[in-house]
Amino acid sequence: MVLRLSKYLFLLLVFSLPLVRPFNFTLFGLLVPYTDLIFVAAFGLWCIAVIRREKSPRFDRLFLFVGLYAAAFTISTILSVDPEKSFYKLLGEYYLFGLCFLTYDLANEPKFQKQVVIAWLAGTGVTALASIAGFVLFYAGFKTNFDNYFLSHLGSLPAGDYPRIHALFANANMLCNYINVSVVLILLAAHLGWIKKRMALILGAGTLFSALFSISPGLGGIALSVGLWVWAVAQKRWFARPALACGVVLAVLAFATTLVSPDTNNTAQEIPLPFIEKKLEPSVRVLVWQDTLQTVRQYPWFGKGTGMDVANTRYEVLSGMQQLLRDAHNNWLNILGQTGVFGLAAYMLLLIYLIKRCRFSISDGRDERYNHVALSLAFVGAFLYQGLGASFEDARHLWVLVGLLGAISTVLANAENDTSLASTKP
């Protein structure tokens, strides 16, 4: 009974992942969504279930690499330029690792993984409705994020009469990252009949609408994941390879847009375009990356400290707004700046292990095979690709994704071992 309550609360937590604003409070200077408290209750009940022997904890080599990654953050906190601030951020990192572990432990049953996907898609539906509301309000005359709660600022985009939406997320790029996972799960649920085709079409349309009006370079990750899904599921069909090629090309083009910007007064660096009298310059992301590397040179081995600002880049965007960017806008560089070479090495080992757990082809028609491939493709698009142009290493939904990927790969590995043992019996 206690374990069942823990699972119900966990499903509620998965549903609430996109409900970041206005459902939050400030703790130790950090913005904490109220929905994080659901984890505290779910994990507490899980501990009681273990004490009462309703279940046994499940462990995996995945958590050796997560532990090494956690150790890097712990050392970085001890050696931080501001240990107190880093300590509070470290608690948040431990929460994410705990969320990953709880996901892995509870989702080791295929039936519960299906329930997790349905809960995720329910949260996606709320996100799509919030995005549509923001769009409608914009064209009804509510054109600023002061009177339209679902609107984001334009960031480095040019000024214009168009909406950029972040729904209930903190920013538009995080919305697009979440949608990347959601799109793949919609394809999975529709293919396996977990949701009706009509519902999948409606939800898919609303989700893609949300993604398009996030106007984020993360759209390339969605294109990549969808192209890989079509290729994996329909390998023998004529359109499989063109779909994959289209996804890869769109991903490359989307990433390329993050590297350059029209010529401004922000930097003397210029890139002349041949045959036309126009110039480009390195984008704000490139300038932030350069600034982050300066931090790395100062704190190479263990970083500046967990949660510390690794950049300090002032930039005038095309809309005329002044911005101060303190985040590396890249998973790798953000981790390198905060935790140094040791932290980056731990992160790389974790990624290598996770990539080895991924699968990109369907070997048989079992639901678990499709689930495994879908989670792998979501990981490639949302974690690996989108992490090149933004810092998503602390995104709650991605640590849930990592836990799900670890769980389904364990389920299938155990099933294969059981089959192998059965076949060797006389």
PDB file of C-alpha atoms in Angstrom, residues 123-392:
ATOM      1  CA  GLY A 123       1.574  17.329 -18.544  1.00  0.00           C
ATOM      2  CA  THR A 124       2.426  17.948 -22.189  1.00  0.00           C
ATOM      3  CA  GLY A 125      -1.255  18.594 -22.889  1.00  0.00           C
ATOM      4  CA  VAL A 126      -1.342  21.285 -20.198  1.00  0.00           C
ATOM      5  CA  THR A 127       1.794  22.807 -21.724  1.00  0.00           C
ATOM      6  CA  ALA A 128       0.225  22.891 -25.190  1.00  0.00           C
ATOM      7  CA  LEU A 129      -2.897  24.603 -23.818  1.00  0.00           C
ATOM      8  CA  ALA A 130      -0.763  27.217 -22.042  1.00  0.00           C
ATOM      9  CA  SER A 131       1.159  27.859 -25.267  1.00  0.00           C
ATOM     10  CA  ILE A 132      -2.029  28.269 -27.292  1.00  0.00           C
ATOM     11  CA  ALA A 133      -3.390  30.632 -24.632  1.00  0.00           C
ATOM     12  CA  GLY A 134      -0.237  32.741 -24.904  1.00  0.00           C
ATOM     13  CA  PHE A 135      -0.574  32.894 -28.690  1.00  0.00           C
ATOM     14  CA  VAL A 136      -4.264  33.873 -28.581  1.00  0.00           C
ATOM     15  CA  LEU A 137      -3.654  36.519 -25.912  1.00  0.00           C
ATOM     16  CA  PHE A 138      -0.808  37.997 -27.963  1.00  0.00           C
ATOM     17  CA  TYR A 139      -3.027  38.590 -30.971  1.00  0.00           C
ATOM     18  CA  ALA A 140      -5.795  39.824 -28.680  1.00  0.00           C
ATOM     19  CA  GLY A 141      -3.504  42.704 -27.752  1.00  0.00           C
ATOM     20  CA  PHE A 142      -1.588  41.349 -24.738  1.00  0.00           C
ATOM     21  CA  LYS A 143       1.868  41.584 -26.267  1.00  0.00           C
ATOM     22  CA  THR A 144       4.305  41.813 -23.367  1.00  0.00           C
ATOM     23  CA  ASN A 145       5.301  39.292 -20.755  1.00  0.00           C
ATOM     24  CA  PHE A 146       3.904  41.666 -18.129  1.00  0.00           C
ATOM     25  CA  ASP A 147       0.308  41.270 -19.313  1.00  0.00           C
ATOM     26  CA  ASN A 148       0.654  37.876 -21.041  1.00  0.00           C
ATOM     27  CA  TYR A 149       2.035  35.364 -18.560  1.00  0.00           C
ATOM     28  CA  PHE A 150       2.889  32.778 -21.213  1.00  0.00           C
ATOM     29  CA  LEU A 151       5.146  35.042 -23.289  1.00  0.00           C
ATOM     30  CA  SER A 152       8.928  35.001 -23.153  1.00  0.00           C
ATOM     31  CA  HIS A 153      11.246  37.879 -23.988  1.00  0.00           C
ATOM     32  CA  LEU A 154      12.698  37.673 -27.496  1.00  0.00           C
ATOM     33  CA  GLY A 155      16.235  37.039 -26.299  1.00  0.00           C
ATOM     34  CA  SER A 156      18.708  37.519 -29.148  1.00  0.00           C
ATOM     35  CA  LEU A 157      15.935  37.439 -31.776  1.00  0.00           C
ATOM     36  CA  PRO A 158      15.134  40.596 -33.781  1.00  0.00           C
ATOM     37  CA  ALA A 159      12.277  42.810 -32.635  1.00  0.00           C
ATOM     38  CA  GLY A 160       8.957  42.193 -34.384  1.00  0.00           C
ATOM     39  CA  ASP A 161       5.240  41.672 -34.027  1.00  0.00           C
ATOM     40  CA  TYR A 162       5.393  37.980 -33.213  1.00  0.00           C
ATOM     41  CA  PRO A 163       5.106  35.968 -29.994  1.00  0.00           C
ATOM     42  CA  ARG A 164       7.818  33.889 -28.406  1.00  0.00           C
ATOM     43  CA  ILE A 165       6.213  31.523 -25.933  1.00  0.00           C
ATOM     44  CA  HIS A 166       7.549  29.734 -22.869  1.00  0.00           C
ATOM     45  CA  ALA A 167       4.187  28.531 -21.450  1.00  0.00           C
ATOM     46  CA  LEU A 168       4.744  27.667 -17.766  1.00  0.00           C
ATOM     47  CA  PHE A 169       8.493  27.101 -18.054  1.00  0.00           C
ATOM     48  CA  ALA A 170      11.141  29.589 -16.940  1.00  0.00           C
ATOM     49  CA  ASN A 171      12.312  30.197 -20.518  1.00  0.00           C
ATOM     50  CA  ALA A 172      11.488  29.259 -24.104  1.00  0.00           C
ATOM     51  CA  ASN A 173      14.549  27.050 -24.605  1.00  0.00           C
ATOM     52  CA  MET A 174      13.569  24.886 -21.628  1.00  0.00           C
ATOM     53  CA  LEU A 175      10.060  24.554 -23.084  1.00  0.00           C
ATOM     54  CA  CYS A 176      11.516  23.354 -26.386  1.00  0.00           C
ATOM     55  CA  ASN A 177      13.761  20.881 -24.579  1.00  0.00           C
ATOM     56  CA  TYR A 178      10.813  19.370 -22.712  1.00  0.00           C
ATOM     57  CA  ILE A 179       8.808  19.243 -25.948  1.00  0.00           C
ATOM     58  CA  ASN A 180      11.661  17.320 -27.598  1.00  0.00           C
ATOM     59  CA  VAL A 181      11.066  14.431 -25.202  1.00  0.00           C
ATOM     60  CA  SER A 182       7.281  14.809 -25.441  1.00  0.00           C
ATOM     61  CA  VAL A 183       7.194  14.538 -29.244  1.00  0.00           C
ATOM     62  CA  VAL A 184       9.050  11.215 -29.158  1.00  0.00           C
ATOM     63  CA  LEU A 185       6.763   9.895 -26.404  1.00  0.00           C
ATOM     64  CA  ILE A 186       3.698  10.879 -28.449  1.00  0.00           C
ATOM     65  CA  LEU A 187       5.064   8.900 -31.402  1.00  0.00           C
ATOM     66  CA  LEU A 188       5.744   5.954 -29.086  1.00  0.00           C
ATOM     67  CA  ALA A 189       2.314   6.032 -27.434  1.00  0.00           C
ATOM     68  CA  ALA A 190       0.520   6.323 -30.786  1.00  0.00           C
ATOM     69  CA  HIS A 191       2.535   3.491 -32.339  1.00  0.00           C
ATOM     70  CA  LEU A 192       1.864   1.111 -29.440  1.00  0.00           C
ATOM     71  CA  GLY A 193      -1.797   2.097 -29.074  1.00  0.00           C
ATOM     72  CA  TRP A 194      -1.343   3.574 -25.600  1.00  0.00           C
ATOM     73  CA  ILE A 195      -3.357   6.584 -26.763  1.00  0.00           C
ATOM     74  CA  LYS A 196      -5.881   6.805 -29.597  1.00  0.00           C
ATOM     75  CA  LYS A 197      -4.687   8.048 -32.975  1.00  0.00           C
ATOM     76  CA  ARG A 198      -7.003  11.057 -32.863  1.00  0.00           C
ATOM     77  CA  MET A 199      -5.701  12.029 -29.431  1.00  0.00           C
ATOM     78  CA  ALA A 200      -2.135  11.599 -30.680  1.00  0.00           C
ATOM     79  CA  LEU A 201      -2.821  13.894 -33.656  1.00  0.00           C
ATOM     80  CA  ILE A 202      -4.396  16.579 -31.472  1.00  0.00           C
ATOM     81  CA  LEU A 203      -1.683  16.370 -28.830  1.00  0.00           C
ATOM     82  CA  GLY A 204       1.046  16.220 -31.463  1.00  0.00           C
ATOM     83  CA  ALA A 205      -0.298  19.304 -33.245  1.00  0.00           C
ATOM     84  CA  GLY A 206      -0.509  21.263 -29.992  1.00  0.00           C
ATOM     85  CA  THR A 207       2.953  20.145 -28.969  1.00  0.00           C
ATOM     86  CA  LEU A 208       4.567  21.094 -32.277  1.00  0.00           C
ATOM     87  CA  PHE A 209       2.746  24.436 -32.108  1.00  0.00           C
ATOM     88  CA  SER A 210       4.346  25.010 -28.699  1.00  0.00           C
ATOM     89  CA  ALA A 211       7.760  24.069 -30.049  1.00  0.00           C
ATOM     90  CA  LEU A 212       7.529  26.298 -33.131  1.00  0.00           C
ATOM     91  CA  PHE A 213       6.622  29.372 -31.107  1.00  0.00           C
ATOM     92  CA  SER A 214       9.380  28.748 -28.606  1.00  0.00           C
ATOM     93  CA  ILE A 215      11.538  29.872 -31.565  1.00  0.00           C
ATOM     94  CA  SER A 216      14.437  27.947 -30.089  1.00  0.00           C
ATOM     95  CA  PRO A 217      17.475  26.360 -31.743  1.00  0.00           C
ATOM     96  CA  GLY A 218      16.330  23.261 -29.882  1.00  0.00           C
ATOM     97  CA  LEU A 219      13.903  22.711 -32.765  1.00  0.00           C
ATOM     98  CA  GLY A 220      16.849  21.003 -34.432  1.00  0.00           C
ATOM     99  CA  GLY A 221      16.817  18.402 -31.664  1.00  0.00           C
ATOM    100  CA  ILE A 222      13.144  17.676 -32.309  1.00  0.00           C
ATOM    101  CA  ALA A 223      13.821  17.273 -36.045  1.00  0.00           C
ATOM    102  CA  LEU A 224      16.744  14.946 -35.294  1.00  0.00           C
ATOM    103  CA  SER A 225      14.727  12.783 -32.879  1.00  0.00           C
ATOM    104  CA  VAL A 226      11.761  12.507 -35.261  1.00  0.00           C
ATOM    105  CA  GLY A 227      14.021  11.646 -38.203  1.00  0.00           C
ATOM    106  CA  LEU A 228      15.739   8.951 -36.140  1.00  0.00           C
ATOM    107  CA  TRP A 229      12.355   7.568 -35.011  1.00  0.00           C
ATOM    108  CA  VAL A 230      11.065   7.225 -38.573  1.00  0.00           C
ATOM    109  CA  TRP A 231      14.320   5.582 -39.609  1.00  0.00           C
ATOM    110  CA  ALA A 232      14.274   3.161 -36.644  1.00  0.00           C
ATOM    111  CA  VAL A 233      10.613   2.149 -36.944  1.00  0.00           C
ATOM    112  CA  ALA A 234      10.324   2.062 -40.750  1.00  0.00           C
ATOM    113  CA  GLN A 235      13.794   0.982 -41.837  1.00  0.00           C
ATOM    114  CA  LYS A 236      12.493  -1.103 -44.756  1.00  0.00           C
ATOM    115  CA  ARG A 237      10.255   1.659 -46.132  1.00  0.00           C
ATOM    116  CA  TRP A 238      11.396   3.980 -48.909  1.00  0.00           C
ATOM    117  CA  PHE A 239      10.986   7.118 -46.809  1.00  0.00           C
ATOM    118  CA  ALA A 240      13.102   5.983 -43.835  1.00  0.00           C
ATOM    119  CA  ARG A 241      16.470   7.247 -45.085  1.00  0.00           C
ATOM    120  CA  PRO A 242      15.118  10.543 -46.498  1.00  0.00           C
ATOM    121  CA  ALA A 243      13.426  11.192 -43.141  1.00  0.00           C
ATOM    122  CA  LEU A 244      16.693  10.571 -41.308  1.00  0.00           C
ATOM    123  CA  ALA A 245      18.623  12.776 -43.735  1.00  0.00           C
ATOM    124  CA  CYS A 246      16.040  15.546 -43.353  1.00  0.00           C
ATOM    125  CA  GLY A 247      16.267  15.359 -39.561  1.00  0.00           C
ATOM    126  CA  VAL A 248      20.065  15.527 -39.599  1.00  0.00           C
ATOM    127  CA  VAL A 249      20.154  18.440 -42.075  1.00  0.00           C
ATOM    128  CA  LEU A 250      17.605  20.447 -40.072  1.00  0.00           C
ATOM    129  CA  ALA A 251      19.553  19.772 -36.876  1.00  0.00           C
ATOM    130  CA  VAL A 252      22.794  20.997 -38.468  1.00  0.00           C
ATOM    131  CA  LEU A 253      21.111  24.124 -39.852  1.00  0.00           C
ATOM    132  CA  ALA A 254      19.460  24.909 -36.510  1.00  0.00           C
ATOM    133  CA  PHE A 255      22.777  24.615 -34.700  1.00  0.00           C
ATOM    134  CA  ALA A 256      24.486  26.758 -37.344  1.00  0.00           C
ATOM    135  CA  THR A 257      22.057  29.594 -36.590  1.00  0.00           C
ATOM    136  CA  THR A 258      23.348  29.676 -33.007  1.00  0.00           C
ATOM    137  CA  LEU A 259      26.901  30.421 -34.145  1.00  0.00           C
ATOM    138  CA  VAL A 260      26.483  33.669 -36.090  1.00  0.00           C
ATOM    139  CA  SER A 261      24.537  36.906 -35.843  1.00  0.00           C
ATOM    140  CA  PRO A 262      24.026  40.004 -38.005  1.00  0.00           C
ATOM    141  CA  ASP A 263      26.814  42.526 -37.473  1.00  0.00           C
ATOM    142  CA  THR A 264      26.342  44.627 -34.310  1.00  0.00           C
ATOM    143  CA  ASN A 265      28.474  46.753 -32.007  1.00  0.00           C
ATOM    144  CA  ASN A 266      28.967  43.932 -29.486  1.00  0.00           C
ATOM    145  CA  THR A 267      32.267  42.696 -30.876  1.00  0.00           C
ATOM    146  CA  ALA A 268      34.933  43.689 -33.366  1.00  0.00           C
ATOM    147  CA  GLN A 269      35.031  40.122 -34.689  1.00  0.00           C
ATOM    148  CA  GLU A 270      33.520  40.037 -38.181  1.00  0.00           C
ATOM    149  CA  ILE A 271      32.785  37.417 -40.831  1.00  0.00           C
ATOM    150  CA  PRO A 272      32.476  38.961 -44.331  1.00  0.00           C
ATOM    151  CA  LEU A 273      30.029  37.240 -46.671  1.00  0.00           C
ATOM    152  CA  PRO A 274      31.339  36.692 -50.213  1.00  0.00           C
ATOM    153  CA  PHE A 275      29.611  38.339 -53.199  1.00  0.00           C
ATOM    154  CA  ILE A 276      27.410  40.586 -51.027  1.00  0.00           C
ATOM    155  CA  GLU A 277      28.369  43.594 -48.963  1.00  0.00           C
ATOM    156  CA  LYS A 278      27.197  42.113 -45.689  1.00  0.00           C
ATOM    157  CA  LYS A 279      28.974  40.964 -42.568  1.00  0.00           C
ATOM    158  CA  LEU A 280      28.173  38.537 -39.791  1.00  0.00           C
ATOM    159  CA  GLU A 281      29.689  38.267 -36.341  1.00  0.00           C
ATOM    160  CA  PRO A 282      29.998  35.513 -33.749  1.00  0.00           C
ATOM    161  CA  SER A 283      26.682  35.050 -31.974  1.00  0.00           C
ATOM    162  CA  VAL A 284      26.053  35.828 -28.338  1.00  0.00           C
ATOM    163  CA  ARG A 285      26.467  32.117 -27.584  1.00  0.00           C
ATOM    164  CA  VAL A 286      29.949  32.089 -29.084  1.00  0.00           C
ATOM    165  CA  LEU A 287      30.866  35.181 -27.056  1.00  0.00           C
ATOM    166  CA  VAL A 288      29.582  33.496 -23.889  1.00  0.00           C
ATOM    167  CA  TRP A 289      31.588  30.366 -24.710  1.00  0.00           C
ATOM    168  CA  GLN A 290      34.725  32.490 -25.105  1.00  0.00           C
ATOM    169  CA  ASP A 291      34.001  34.172 -21.772  1.00  0.00           C
ATOM    170  CA  THR A 292      33.483  30.783 -20.102  1.00  0.00           C
ATOM    171  CA  LEU A 293      36.850  29.566 -21.363  1.00  0.00           C
ATOM    172  CA  GLN A 294      38.441  32.513 -19.550  1.00  0.00           C
ATOM    173  CA  THR A 295      36.867  31.190 -16.343  1.00  0.00           C
ATOM    174  CA  VAL A 296      38.193  27.720 -17.128  1.00  0.00           C
ATOM    175  CA  ARG A 297      41.714  29.123 -17.473  1.00  0.00           C
ATOM    176  CA  GLN A 298      41.397  30.618 -13.980  1.00  0.00           C
ATOM    177  CA  TYR A 299      39.926  27.490 -12.358  1.00  0.00           C
ATOM    178  CA  PRO A 300      40.996  24.573 -14.566  1.00  0.00           C
ATOM    179  CA  TRP A 301      40.953  21.514 -12.319  1.00  0.00           C
ATOM    180  CA  PHE A 302      37.936  21.761  -9.998  1.00  0.00           C
ATOM    181  CA  GLY A 303      36.145  24.755 -11.462  1.00  0.00           C
ATOM    182  CA  LYS A 304      34.859  27.984 -10.013  1.00  0.00           C
ATOM    183  CA  GLY A 305      32.331  26.194  -7.835  1.00  0.00           C
ATOM    184  CA  THR A 306      28.980  24.428  -8.007  1.00  0.00           C
ATOM    185  CA  GLY A 307      26.301  26.862  -9.134  1.00  0.00           C
ATOM    186  CA  MET A 308      28.731  29.714  -9.726  1.00  0.00           C
ATOM    187  CA  ASP A 309      28.385  32.047 -12.706  1.00  0.00           C
ATOM    188  CA  VAL A 310      30.905  30.944 -15.315  1.00  0.00           C
ATOM    189  CA  ALA A 311      30.417  33.904 -17.668  1.00  0.00           C
ATOM    190  CA  ASN A 312      29.792  37.631 -17.388  1.00  0.00           C
ATOM    191  CA  THR A 313      28.889  38.701 -20.912  1.00  0.00           C
ATOM    192  CA  ARG A 314      27.054  41.952 -21.593  1.00  0.00           C
ATOM    193  CA  TYR A 315      25.271  41.976 -24.926  1.00  0.00           C
ATOM    194  CA  GLU A 316      22.905  44.262 -26.807  1.00  0.00           C
ATOM    195  CA  VAL A 317      20.437  42.028 -28.658  1.00  0.00           C
ATOM    196  CA  LEU A 318      18.882  42.843 -32.031  1.00  0.00           C
ATOM    197  CA  SER A 319      15.723  44.141 -30.344  1.00  0.00           C
ATOM    198  CA  GLY A 320      17.855  46.761 -28.538  1.00  0.00           C
ATOM    199  CA  MET A 321      17.616  45.205 -25.071  1.00  0.00           C
ATOM    200  CA  GLN A 322      20.700  44.927 -22.883  1.00  0.00           C
ATOM    201  CA  GLN A 323      21.393  41.454 -21.504  1.00  0.00           C
ATOM    202  CA  LEU A 324      23.850  40.090 -18.961  1.00  0.00           C
ATOM    203  CA  LEU A 325      24.586  36.417 -19.605  1.00  0.00           C
ATOM    204  CA  ARG A 326      26.187  34.392 -16.809  1.00  0.00           C
ATOM    205  CA  ASP A 327      25.402  30.897 -18.009  1.00  0.00           C
ATOM    206  CA  ALA A 328      27.647  29.074 -20.494  1.00  0.00           C
ATOM    207  CA  HIS A 329      24.730  28.114 -22.780  1.00  0.00           C
ATOM    208  CA  ASN A 330      26.350  24.718 -23.281  1.00  0.00           C
ATOM    209  CA  ASN A 331      26.191  21.659 -21.012  1.00  0.00           C
ATOM    210  CA  TRP A 332      29.851  20.780 -21.468  1.00  0.00           C
ATOM    211  CA  LEU A 333      31.211  24.268 -20.875  1.00  0.00           C
ATOM    212  CA  ASN A 334      28.883  24.981 -17.965  1.00  0.00           C
ATOM    213  CA  ILE A 335      30.034  21.826 -16.187  1.00  0.00           C
ATOM    214  CA  LEU A 336      33.670  22.531 -17.080  1.00  0.00           C
ATOM    215  CA  GLY A 337      33.434  26.078 -15.721  1.00  0.00           C
ATOM    216  CA  GLN A 338      31.771  24.997 -12.470  1.00  0.00           C
ATOM    217  CA  THR A 339      33.558  21.717 -11.727  1.00  0.00           C
ATOM    218  CA  GLY A 340      36.708  21.837 -13.848  1.00  0.00           C
ATOM    219  CA  VAL A 341      38.412  19.048 -15.747  1.00  0.00           C
ATOM    220  CA  PHE A 342      37.498  16.495 -13.067  1.00  0.00           C
ATOM    221  CA  GLY A 343      33.797  17.300 -13.371  1.00  0.00           C
ATOM    222  CA  LEU A 344      33.880  17.265 -17.159  1.00  0.00           C
ATOM    223  CA  ALA A 345      35.605  13.867 -17.135  1.00  0.00           C
ATOM    224  CA  ALA A 346      32.912  12.494 -14.800  1.00  0.00           C
ATOM    225  CA  TYR A 347      30.205  13.939 -17.052  1.00  0.00           C
ATOM    226  CA  MET A 348      31.792  12.370 -20.143  1.00  0.00           C
ATOM    227  CA  LEU A 349      31.990   8.956 -18.471  1.00  0.00           C
ATOM    228  CA  LEU A 350      28.312   9.209 -17.521  1.00  0.00           C
ATOM    229  CA  LEU A 351      27.353  10.141 -21.084  1.00  0.00           C
ATOM    230  CA  ILE A 352      29.450   7.348 -22.591  1.00  0.00           C
ATOM    231  CA  TYR A 353      27.772   4.835 -20.310  1.00  0.00           C
ATOM    232  CA  LEU A 354      24.302   6.147 -21.188  1.00  0.00           C
ATOM    233  CA  ILE A 355      25.050   6.105 -24.917  1.00  0.00           C
ATOM    234  CA  LYS A 356      26.112   2.470 -24.585  1.00  0.00           C
ATOM    235  CA  ARG A 357      22.711   1.780 -22.998  1.00  0.00           C
ATOM    236  CA  CYS A 358      20.883   3.393 -25.932  1.00  0.00           C
ATOM    237  CA  ARG A 359      19.383   1.418 -28.811  1.00  0.00           C
ATOM    238  CA  PHE A 360      18.535   2.778 -32.256  1.00  0.00           C
ATOM    239  CA  SER A 361      16.917  -0.184 -33.995  1.00  0.00           C
ATOM    240  CA  ILE A 362      14.003  -2.524 -33.313  1.00  0.00           C
ATOM    241  CA  SER A 363      15.117  -6.151 -32.981  1.00  0.00           C
ATOM    242  CA  ASP A 364      11.635  -7.554 -32.313  1.00  0.00           C
ATOM    243  CA  GLY A 365       8.058  -6.331 -31.911  1.00  0.00           C
ATOM    244  CA  ARG A 366       7.947  -6.140 -28.110  1.00  0.00           C
ATOM    245  CA  ASP A 367       6.601  -2.916 -26.637  1.00  0.00           C
ATOM    246  CA  GLU A 368       9.709  -2.635 -24.480  1.00  0.00           C
ATOM    247  CA  ARG A 369      11.916  -2.512 -27.600  1.00  0.00           C
ATOM    248  CA  TYR A 370      10.014   0.463 -28.984  1.00  0.00           C
ATOM    249  CA  ASN A 371      10.081   2.114 -25.559  1.00  0.00           C
ATOM    250  CA  HIS A 372      13.845   1.644 -25.349  1.00  0.00           C
ATOM    251  CA  VAL A 373      14.413   3.146 -28.800  1.00  0.00           C
ATOM    252  CA  ALA A 374      12.075   6.081 -28.081  1.00  0.00           C
ATOM    253  CA  LEU A 375      13.844   6.963 -24.833  1.00  0.00           C
ATOM    254  CA  SER A 376      17.215   6.652 -26.584  1.00  0.00           C
ATOM    255  CA  LEU A 377      16.146   9.057 -29.331  1.00  0.00           C
ATOM    256  CA  ALA A 378      14.723  11.511 -26.815  1.00  0.00           C
ATOM    257  CA  PHE A 379      18.066  11.368 -24.990  1.00  0.00           C
ATOM    258  CA  VAL A 380      19.990  12.075 -28.202  1.00  0.00           C
ATOM    259  CA  GLY A 381      17.784  15.015 -29.174  1.00  0.00           C
ATOM    260  CA  ALA A 382      17.082  16.660 -25.823  1.00  0.00           C
ATOM    261  CA  PHE A 383      20.209  15.863 -23.794  1.00  0.00           C
ATOM    262  CA  LEU A 384      23.043  15.479 -26.297  1.00  0.00           C
ATOM    263  CA  TYR A 385      22.042  17.751 -29.179  1.00  0.00           C
ATOM    264  CA  GLN A 386      20.235  20.515 -27.319  1.00  0.00           C
ATOM    265  CA  GLY A 387      22.969  20.531 -24.696  1.00  0.00           C
ATOM    266  CA  LEU A 388      25.312  21.966 -27.328  1.00  0.00           C
ATOM    267  CA  GLY A 389      23.427  25.265 -27.457  1.00  0.00           C
ATOM    268  CA  ALA A 390      22.076  25.650 -23.929  1.00  0.00           C
ATOM    269  CA  SER A 391      22.698  24.447 -20.372  1.00  0.00           C
ATOM    270  CA  PHE A 392      20.160  21.738 -19.559  1.00  0.00           C
TER     271      PHE A 392
END
